[in-house]
Tab-separated table of C-alpha atoms in Angstrom:
chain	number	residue	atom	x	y	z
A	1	UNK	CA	0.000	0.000	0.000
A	2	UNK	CA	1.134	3.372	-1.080
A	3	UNK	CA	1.556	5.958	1.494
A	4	UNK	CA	0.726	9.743	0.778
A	5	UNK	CA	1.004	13.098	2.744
A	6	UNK	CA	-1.595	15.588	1.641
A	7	UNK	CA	-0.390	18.949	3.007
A	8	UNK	CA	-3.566	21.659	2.539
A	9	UNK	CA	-5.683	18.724	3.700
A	10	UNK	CA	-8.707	21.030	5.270
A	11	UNK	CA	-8.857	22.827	1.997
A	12	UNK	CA	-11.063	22.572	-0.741
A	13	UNK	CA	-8.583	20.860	-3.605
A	14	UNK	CA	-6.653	18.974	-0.723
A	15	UNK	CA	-9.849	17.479	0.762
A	16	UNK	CA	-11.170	16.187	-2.299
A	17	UNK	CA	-7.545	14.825	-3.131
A	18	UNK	CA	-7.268	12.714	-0.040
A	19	UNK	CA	-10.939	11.106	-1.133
A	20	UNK	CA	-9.661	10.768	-4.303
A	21	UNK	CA	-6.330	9.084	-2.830
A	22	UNK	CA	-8.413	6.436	-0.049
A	23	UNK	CA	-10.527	6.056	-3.397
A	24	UNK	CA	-7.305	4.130	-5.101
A	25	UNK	CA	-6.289	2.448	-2.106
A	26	UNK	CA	-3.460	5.132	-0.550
A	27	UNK	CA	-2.666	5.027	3.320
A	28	UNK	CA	-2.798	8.630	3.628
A	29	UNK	CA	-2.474	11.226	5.944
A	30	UNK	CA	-4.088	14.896	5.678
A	31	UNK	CA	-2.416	17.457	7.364
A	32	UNK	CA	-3.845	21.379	7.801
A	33	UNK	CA	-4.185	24.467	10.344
A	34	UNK	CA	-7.101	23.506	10.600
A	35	UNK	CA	-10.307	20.914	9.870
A	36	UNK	CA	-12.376	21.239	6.684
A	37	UNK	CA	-15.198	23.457	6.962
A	38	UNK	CA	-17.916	20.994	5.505
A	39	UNK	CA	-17.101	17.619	5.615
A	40	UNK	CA	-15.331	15.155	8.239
A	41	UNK	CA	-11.685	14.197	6.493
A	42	UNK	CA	-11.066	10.422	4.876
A	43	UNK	CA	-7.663	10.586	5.644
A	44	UNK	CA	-6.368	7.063	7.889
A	45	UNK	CA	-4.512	10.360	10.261
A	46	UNK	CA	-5.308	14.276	10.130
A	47	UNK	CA	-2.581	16.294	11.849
A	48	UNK	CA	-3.801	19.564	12.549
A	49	UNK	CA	-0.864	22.337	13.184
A	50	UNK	CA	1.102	25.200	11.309
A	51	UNK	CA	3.387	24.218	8.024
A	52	UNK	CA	5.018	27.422	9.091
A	53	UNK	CA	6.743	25.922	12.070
A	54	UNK	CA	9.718	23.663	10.737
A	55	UNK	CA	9.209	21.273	14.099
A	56	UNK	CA	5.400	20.997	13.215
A	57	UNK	CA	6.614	19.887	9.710
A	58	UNK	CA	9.555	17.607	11.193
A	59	UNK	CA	6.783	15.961	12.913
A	60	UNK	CA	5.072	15.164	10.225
A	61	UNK	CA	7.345	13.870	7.601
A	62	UNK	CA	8.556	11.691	10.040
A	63	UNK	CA	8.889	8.472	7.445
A	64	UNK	CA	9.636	8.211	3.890
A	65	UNK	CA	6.567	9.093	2.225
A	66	UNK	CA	5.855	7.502	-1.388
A	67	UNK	CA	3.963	10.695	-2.506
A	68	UNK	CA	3.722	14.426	-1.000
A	69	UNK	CA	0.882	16.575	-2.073
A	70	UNK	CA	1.723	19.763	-1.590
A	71	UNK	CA	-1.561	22.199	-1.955
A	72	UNK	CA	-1.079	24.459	1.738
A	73	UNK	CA	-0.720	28.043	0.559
A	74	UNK	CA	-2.412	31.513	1.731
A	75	UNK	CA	-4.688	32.191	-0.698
A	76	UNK	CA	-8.242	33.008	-1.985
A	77	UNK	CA	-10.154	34.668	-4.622
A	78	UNK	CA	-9.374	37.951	-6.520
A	79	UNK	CA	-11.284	40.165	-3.456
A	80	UNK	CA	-8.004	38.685	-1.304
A	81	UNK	CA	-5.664	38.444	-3.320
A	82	UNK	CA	-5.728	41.651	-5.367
A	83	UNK	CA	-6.605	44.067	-2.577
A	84	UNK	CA	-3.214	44.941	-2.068
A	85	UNK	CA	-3.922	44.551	1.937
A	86	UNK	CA	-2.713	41.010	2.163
A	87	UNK	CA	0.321	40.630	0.108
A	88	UNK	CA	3.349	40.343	2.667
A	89	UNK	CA	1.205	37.645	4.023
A	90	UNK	CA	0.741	35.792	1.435
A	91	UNK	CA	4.529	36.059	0.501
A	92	UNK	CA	5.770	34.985	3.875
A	93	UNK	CA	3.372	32.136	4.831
A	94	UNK	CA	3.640	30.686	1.097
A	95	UNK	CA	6.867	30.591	1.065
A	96	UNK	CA	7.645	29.440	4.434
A	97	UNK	CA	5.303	26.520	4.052
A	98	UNK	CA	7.417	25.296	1.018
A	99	UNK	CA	11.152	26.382	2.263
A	100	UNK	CA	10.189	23.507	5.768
A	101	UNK	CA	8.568	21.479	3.307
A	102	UNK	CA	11.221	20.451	1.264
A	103	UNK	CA	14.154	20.781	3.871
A	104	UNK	CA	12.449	18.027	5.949
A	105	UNK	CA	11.436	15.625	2.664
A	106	UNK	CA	14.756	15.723	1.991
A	107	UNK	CA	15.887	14.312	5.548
A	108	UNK	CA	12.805	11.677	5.568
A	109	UNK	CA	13.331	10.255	2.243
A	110	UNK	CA	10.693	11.338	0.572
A	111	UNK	CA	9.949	9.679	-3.533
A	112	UNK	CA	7.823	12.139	-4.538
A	113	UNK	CA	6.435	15.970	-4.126
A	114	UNK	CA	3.514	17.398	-5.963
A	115	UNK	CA	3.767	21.036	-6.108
A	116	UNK	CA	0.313	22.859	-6.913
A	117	UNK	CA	1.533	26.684	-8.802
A	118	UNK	CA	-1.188	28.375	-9.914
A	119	UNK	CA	-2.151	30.450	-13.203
A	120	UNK	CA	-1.607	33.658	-11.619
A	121	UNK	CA	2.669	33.592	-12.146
A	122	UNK	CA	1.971	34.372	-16.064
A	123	UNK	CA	2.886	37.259	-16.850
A	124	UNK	CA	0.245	40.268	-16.573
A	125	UNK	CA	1.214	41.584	-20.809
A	126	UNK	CA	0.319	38.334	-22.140
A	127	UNK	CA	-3.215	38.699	-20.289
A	128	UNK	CA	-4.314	42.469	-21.518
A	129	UNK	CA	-6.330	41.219	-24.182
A	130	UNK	CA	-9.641	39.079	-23.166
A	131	UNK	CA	-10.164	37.281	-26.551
A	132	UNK	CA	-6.622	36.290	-27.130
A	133	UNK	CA	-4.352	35.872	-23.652
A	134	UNK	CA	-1.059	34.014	-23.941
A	135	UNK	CA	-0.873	31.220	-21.129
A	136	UNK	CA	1.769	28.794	-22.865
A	137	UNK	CA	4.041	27.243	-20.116
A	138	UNK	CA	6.973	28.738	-22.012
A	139	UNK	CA	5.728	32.108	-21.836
A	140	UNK	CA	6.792	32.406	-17.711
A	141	UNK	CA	9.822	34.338	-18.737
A	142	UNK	CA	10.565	37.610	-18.881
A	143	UNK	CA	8.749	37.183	-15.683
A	144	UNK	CA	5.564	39.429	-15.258
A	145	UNK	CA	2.924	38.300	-12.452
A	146	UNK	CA	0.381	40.691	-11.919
A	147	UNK	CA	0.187	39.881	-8.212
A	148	UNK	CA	2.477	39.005	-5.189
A	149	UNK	CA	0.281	35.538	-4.831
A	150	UNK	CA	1.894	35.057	-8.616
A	151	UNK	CA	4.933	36.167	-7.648
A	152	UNK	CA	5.370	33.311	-4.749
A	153	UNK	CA	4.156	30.890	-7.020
A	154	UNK	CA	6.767	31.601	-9.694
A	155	UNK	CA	9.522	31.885	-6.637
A	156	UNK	CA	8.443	28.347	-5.337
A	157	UNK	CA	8.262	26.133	-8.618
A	158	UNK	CA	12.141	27.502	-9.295
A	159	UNK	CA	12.734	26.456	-5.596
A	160	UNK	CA	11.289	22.803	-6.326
A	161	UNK	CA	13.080	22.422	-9.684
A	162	UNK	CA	16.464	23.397	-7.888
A	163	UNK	CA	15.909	20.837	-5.497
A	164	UNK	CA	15.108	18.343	-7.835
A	165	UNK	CA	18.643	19.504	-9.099
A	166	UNK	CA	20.579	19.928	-5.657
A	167	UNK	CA	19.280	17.552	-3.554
A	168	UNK	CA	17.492	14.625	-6.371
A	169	UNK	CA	13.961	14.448	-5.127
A	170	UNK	CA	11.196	13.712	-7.500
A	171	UNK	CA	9.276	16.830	-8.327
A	172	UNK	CA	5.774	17.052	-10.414
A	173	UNK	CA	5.114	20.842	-10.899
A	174	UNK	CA	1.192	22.081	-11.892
A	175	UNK	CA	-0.185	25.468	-12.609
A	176	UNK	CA	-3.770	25.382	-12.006
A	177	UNK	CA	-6.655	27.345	-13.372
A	178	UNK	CA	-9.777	28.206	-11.623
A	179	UNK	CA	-10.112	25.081	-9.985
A	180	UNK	CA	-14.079	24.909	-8.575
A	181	UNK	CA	-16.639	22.823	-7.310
A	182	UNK	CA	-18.494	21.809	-4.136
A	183	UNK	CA	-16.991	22.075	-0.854
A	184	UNK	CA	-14.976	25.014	-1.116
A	185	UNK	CA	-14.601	28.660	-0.038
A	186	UNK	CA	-18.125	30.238	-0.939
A	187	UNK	CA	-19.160	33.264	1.503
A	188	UNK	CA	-15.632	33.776	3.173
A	189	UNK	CA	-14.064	36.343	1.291
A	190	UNK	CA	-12.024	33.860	-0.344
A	191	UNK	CA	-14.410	32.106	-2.898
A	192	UNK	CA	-13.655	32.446	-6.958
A	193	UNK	CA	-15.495	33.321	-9.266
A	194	UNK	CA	-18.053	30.323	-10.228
A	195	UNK	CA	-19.112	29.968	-6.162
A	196	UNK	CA	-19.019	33.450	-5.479
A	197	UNK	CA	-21.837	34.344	-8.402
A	198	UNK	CA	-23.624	30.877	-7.641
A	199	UNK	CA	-24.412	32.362	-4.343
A	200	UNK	CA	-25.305	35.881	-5.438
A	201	UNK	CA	-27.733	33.963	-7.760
A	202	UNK	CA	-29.440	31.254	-5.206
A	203	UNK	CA	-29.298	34.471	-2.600
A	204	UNK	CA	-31.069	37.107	-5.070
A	205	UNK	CA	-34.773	36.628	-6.076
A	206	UNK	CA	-35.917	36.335	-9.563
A	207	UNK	CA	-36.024	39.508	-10.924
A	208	UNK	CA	-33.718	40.702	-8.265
A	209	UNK	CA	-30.295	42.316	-9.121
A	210	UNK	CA	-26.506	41.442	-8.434
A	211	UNK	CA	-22.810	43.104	-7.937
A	212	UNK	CA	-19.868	42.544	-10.500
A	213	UNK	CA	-16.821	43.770	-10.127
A	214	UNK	CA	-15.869	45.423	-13.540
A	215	UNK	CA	-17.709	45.275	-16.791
A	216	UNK	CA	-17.547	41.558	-16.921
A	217	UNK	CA	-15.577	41.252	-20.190
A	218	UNK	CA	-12.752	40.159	-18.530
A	219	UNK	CA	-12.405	36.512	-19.390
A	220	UNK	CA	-11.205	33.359	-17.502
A	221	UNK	CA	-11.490	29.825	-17.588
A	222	UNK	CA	-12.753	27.804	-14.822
A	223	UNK	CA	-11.737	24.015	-14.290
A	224	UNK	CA	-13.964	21.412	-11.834
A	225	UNK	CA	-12.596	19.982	-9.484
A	226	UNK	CA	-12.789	16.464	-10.627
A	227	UNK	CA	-10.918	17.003	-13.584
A	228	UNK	CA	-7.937	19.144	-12.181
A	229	UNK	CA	-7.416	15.536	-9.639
A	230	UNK	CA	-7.387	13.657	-12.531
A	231	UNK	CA	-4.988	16.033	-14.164
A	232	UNK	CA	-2.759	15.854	-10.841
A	233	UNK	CA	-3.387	11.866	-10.597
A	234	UNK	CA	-1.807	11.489	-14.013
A	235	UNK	CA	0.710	14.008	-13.837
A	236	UNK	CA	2.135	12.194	-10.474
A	237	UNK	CA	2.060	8.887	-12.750
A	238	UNK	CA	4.121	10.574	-15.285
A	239	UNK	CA	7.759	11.073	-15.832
A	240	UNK	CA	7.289	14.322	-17.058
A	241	UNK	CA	8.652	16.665	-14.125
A	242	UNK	CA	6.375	19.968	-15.430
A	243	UNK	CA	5.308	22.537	-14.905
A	244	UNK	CA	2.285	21.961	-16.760
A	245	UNK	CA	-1.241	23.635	-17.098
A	246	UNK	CA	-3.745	21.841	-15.419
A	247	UNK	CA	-6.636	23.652	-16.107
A	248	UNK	CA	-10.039	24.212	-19.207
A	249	UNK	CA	-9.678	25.551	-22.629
A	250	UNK	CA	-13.226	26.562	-22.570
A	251	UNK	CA	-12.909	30.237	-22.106
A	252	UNK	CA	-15.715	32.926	-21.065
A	253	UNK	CA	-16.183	35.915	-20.394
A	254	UNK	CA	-17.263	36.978	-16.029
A	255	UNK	CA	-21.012	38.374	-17.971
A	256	UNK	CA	-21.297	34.986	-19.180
A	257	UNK	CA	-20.345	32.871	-16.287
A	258	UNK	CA	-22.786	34.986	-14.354
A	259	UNK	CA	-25.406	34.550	-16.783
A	260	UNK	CA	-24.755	30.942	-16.745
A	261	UNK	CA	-25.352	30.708	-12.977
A	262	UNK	CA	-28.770	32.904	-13.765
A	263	UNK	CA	-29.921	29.927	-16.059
A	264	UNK	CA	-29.087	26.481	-14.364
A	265	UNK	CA	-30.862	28.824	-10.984
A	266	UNK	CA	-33.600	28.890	-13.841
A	267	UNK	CA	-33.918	33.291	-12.555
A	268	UNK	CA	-33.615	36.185	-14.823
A	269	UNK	CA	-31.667	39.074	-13.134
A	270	UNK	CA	-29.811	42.275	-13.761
A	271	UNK	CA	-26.271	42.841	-13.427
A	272	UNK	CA	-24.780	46.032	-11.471
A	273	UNK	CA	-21.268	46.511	-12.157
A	274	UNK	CA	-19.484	48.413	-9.471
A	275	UNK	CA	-15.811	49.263	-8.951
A	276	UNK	CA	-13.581	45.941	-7.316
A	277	UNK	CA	-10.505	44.027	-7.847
A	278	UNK	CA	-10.241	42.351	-11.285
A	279	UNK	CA	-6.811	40.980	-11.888
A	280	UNK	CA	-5.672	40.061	-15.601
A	281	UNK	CA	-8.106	41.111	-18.124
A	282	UNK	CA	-7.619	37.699	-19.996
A	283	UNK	CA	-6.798	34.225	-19.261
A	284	UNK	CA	-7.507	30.743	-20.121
A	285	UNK	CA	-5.455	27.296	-20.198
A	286	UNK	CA	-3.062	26.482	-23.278
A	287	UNK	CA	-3.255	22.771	-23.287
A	288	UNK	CA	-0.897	21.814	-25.691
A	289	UNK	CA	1.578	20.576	-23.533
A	290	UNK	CA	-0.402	18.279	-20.931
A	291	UNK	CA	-1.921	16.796	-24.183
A	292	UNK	CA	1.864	16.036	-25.520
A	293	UNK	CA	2.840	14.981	-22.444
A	294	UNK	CA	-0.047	13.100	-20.810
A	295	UNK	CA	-2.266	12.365	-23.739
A	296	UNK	CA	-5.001	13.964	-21.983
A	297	UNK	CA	-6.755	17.281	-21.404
A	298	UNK	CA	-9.352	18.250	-19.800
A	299	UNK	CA	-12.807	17.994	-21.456
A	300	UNK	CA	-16.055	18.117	-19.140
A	301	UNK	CA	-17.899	21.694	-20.145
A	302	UNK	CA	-17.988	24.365	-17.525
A	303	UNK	CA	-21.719	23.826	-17.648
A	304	UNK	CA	-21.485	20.308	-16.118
A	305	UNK	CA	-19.339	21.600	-13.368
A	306	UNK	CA	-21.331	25.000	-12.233
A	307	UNK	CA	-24.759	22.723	-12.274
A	308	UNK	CA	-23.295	20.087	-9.776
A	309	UNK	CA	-21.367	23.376	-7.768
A	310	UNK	CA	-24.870	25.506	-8.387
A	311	UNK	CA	-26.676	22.958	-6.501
A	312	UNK	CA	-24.707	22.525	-3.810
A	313	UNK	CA	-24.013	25.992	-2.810
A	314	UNK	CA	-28.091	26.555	-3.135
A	315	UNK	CA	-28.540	23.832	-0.411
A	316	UNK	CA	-25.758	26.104	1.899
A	317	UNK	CA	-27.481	29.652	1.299
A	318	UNK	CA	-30.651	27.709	2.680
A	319	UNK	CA	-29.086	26.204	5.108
A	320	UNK	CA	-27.825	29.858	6.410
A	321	UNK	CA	-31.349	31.237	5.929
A	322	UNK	CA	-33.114	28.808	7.841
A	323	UNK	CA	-30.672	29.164	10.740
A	324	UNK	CA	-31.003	32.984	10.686
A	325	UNK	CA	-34.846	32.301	10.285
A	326	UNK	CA	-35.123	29.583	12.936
């Protein structure tokens, strides 16, 4: 039996990795600052303390793990991450988290470490256009990131490949894209996109109105969550070390994600766009390479995902209004 460490454990992506994990028969063990916020972990152990402490993290990688998932980071949706308020934060935690991290897989032994990057290192004047952004892995460099979360990102994957160099640990390197689904940050100040307008939609009458940040041509792509484990699952299986894009093609504009909230709700309502945070005005997923290298890509539509994520984050804004009701 296979064992795995799954470090960001209480998260969204982390807690449906570690299902996904027990699912093919892993021993594994979640590890987080703290429990998931909507659903009791699978994981054989769950060690909750701070990846920021390298004696917490000692602790942990106490054996030679076969696989180390690597998802704990600071982070959240464009309302925290573009504000400008939490940047050294992000910066120090990030980055702390992944200096112990590696230090201590080296001393246990560790085969393997996952390392989940993230969209946001490309750089911002390949993303000014919304019809035509340039996210090719190759295009990292000159490096541009149009936020310090990016700019962490971008710092950590070249402090993963040097140790792959230095010290000869196996490295698998992703950049994610608007990974969503059930079970994640929705109402915290943290949520994306797809679960921040599902809830605007399931909380707003018919008829009723919601807030935009922007004018809502800015475009994105948006990936489910079952797709971007698969993505990871095969990428780990690989011997290509990455990074890669692990994220949809399917690329749409904020108007029409909204919109497409507004019809699986089955509600017709107006848009108010005020003044907010946007980040990049374009971006979507150049899958070229994970289909060279993996013969795969991702391929469910972004419909299938925000129905299944739709319904689910209806049942919580009930859930909330009952309580306040009761």
């Amino acid at each position: 039996m296979k064992k795995a460490l799954v470090l960001g454990a209480g998260g969204f992506i982390g807690g449906h990795l570690v299902n996904r994990l027990k699912n093919e028969d892993y021993w594994v063990r979640g590890v987080d600052i703290k429990t998931h916020e909507y659903v009791k972990s699978t994981a054989n152990e769950f060690k909750k303390g701070d990846l920021r402490d390298p004696r917490f993290v000692k602790e942990i990688l106490d054996q030679p793990f076969d696989e180390v998932y690597q998802l704990a980071a600071d982070m959240g949706g464009a309302g925290f991450i573009f504000s400008g308020e939490n940047d050294a934060d992000i910066m120090h935690n990030s980055a702390m988290i992944n200096l112990n991290v590696v230090e201590a897989s080296v001393k246990a032994g560790v085969k393997k470490i996952f390392y989940s990057s993230s969209a946001c290192m490309y750089p911002e004047r390949n993303q000014m256009d919304p019809e035509n952004p340039n996210c090719k892995e190759d295009s990292a460099y000159p490096a541009e990131p149009d936020s310090e979360y990016g700019w962490e990102k971008l710092f950590s994957e070249r402090f993963y490949l040097a140790a792959n160099r230095n010290y000869g640990i196996d490295i698998r390197i992703a950049r994610f894209h608007n990974i969503f689904g059930p079970e994640g940050s929705w109402t915290d100040g943290r949520e994306k996109a797809p679960a921040a307008f599902c809830r605007k939609v399931a909380e707003a009458p018919d008829g009723g109105e919601i807030k935009m940040w922007g004018d809502g041509e800015q475009t994105r792509s948006f990936l489910y969550i079952d797709e971007c484990l698969e993505g990871v699952r095969r990428l780990m299986e690989s011997d290509f070390m990455g990074p890669v894009n692990i994220g949809s093609d399917e690329m749409v504009s904020i108007n029409e994600l909204a919109n497409l909230a507004m019809d699986i709700a089955g509600k017709s309502q107006s848009i108010k766009h005020i003044p907010g945070p946007l980040g990049v005005r374009g971006r979507n997923s150049d899958n070229v390479l994970i289909k060279e290298k993996l013969g795969w890509a991702p391929n469910w539509s972004l419909r299938q995902g925000m129905e299944l994520t739709y319904k689910w984050i209806a049942e919580q804004v009930n859930k909330k209004q009952f309580m306040l009701n009761d």
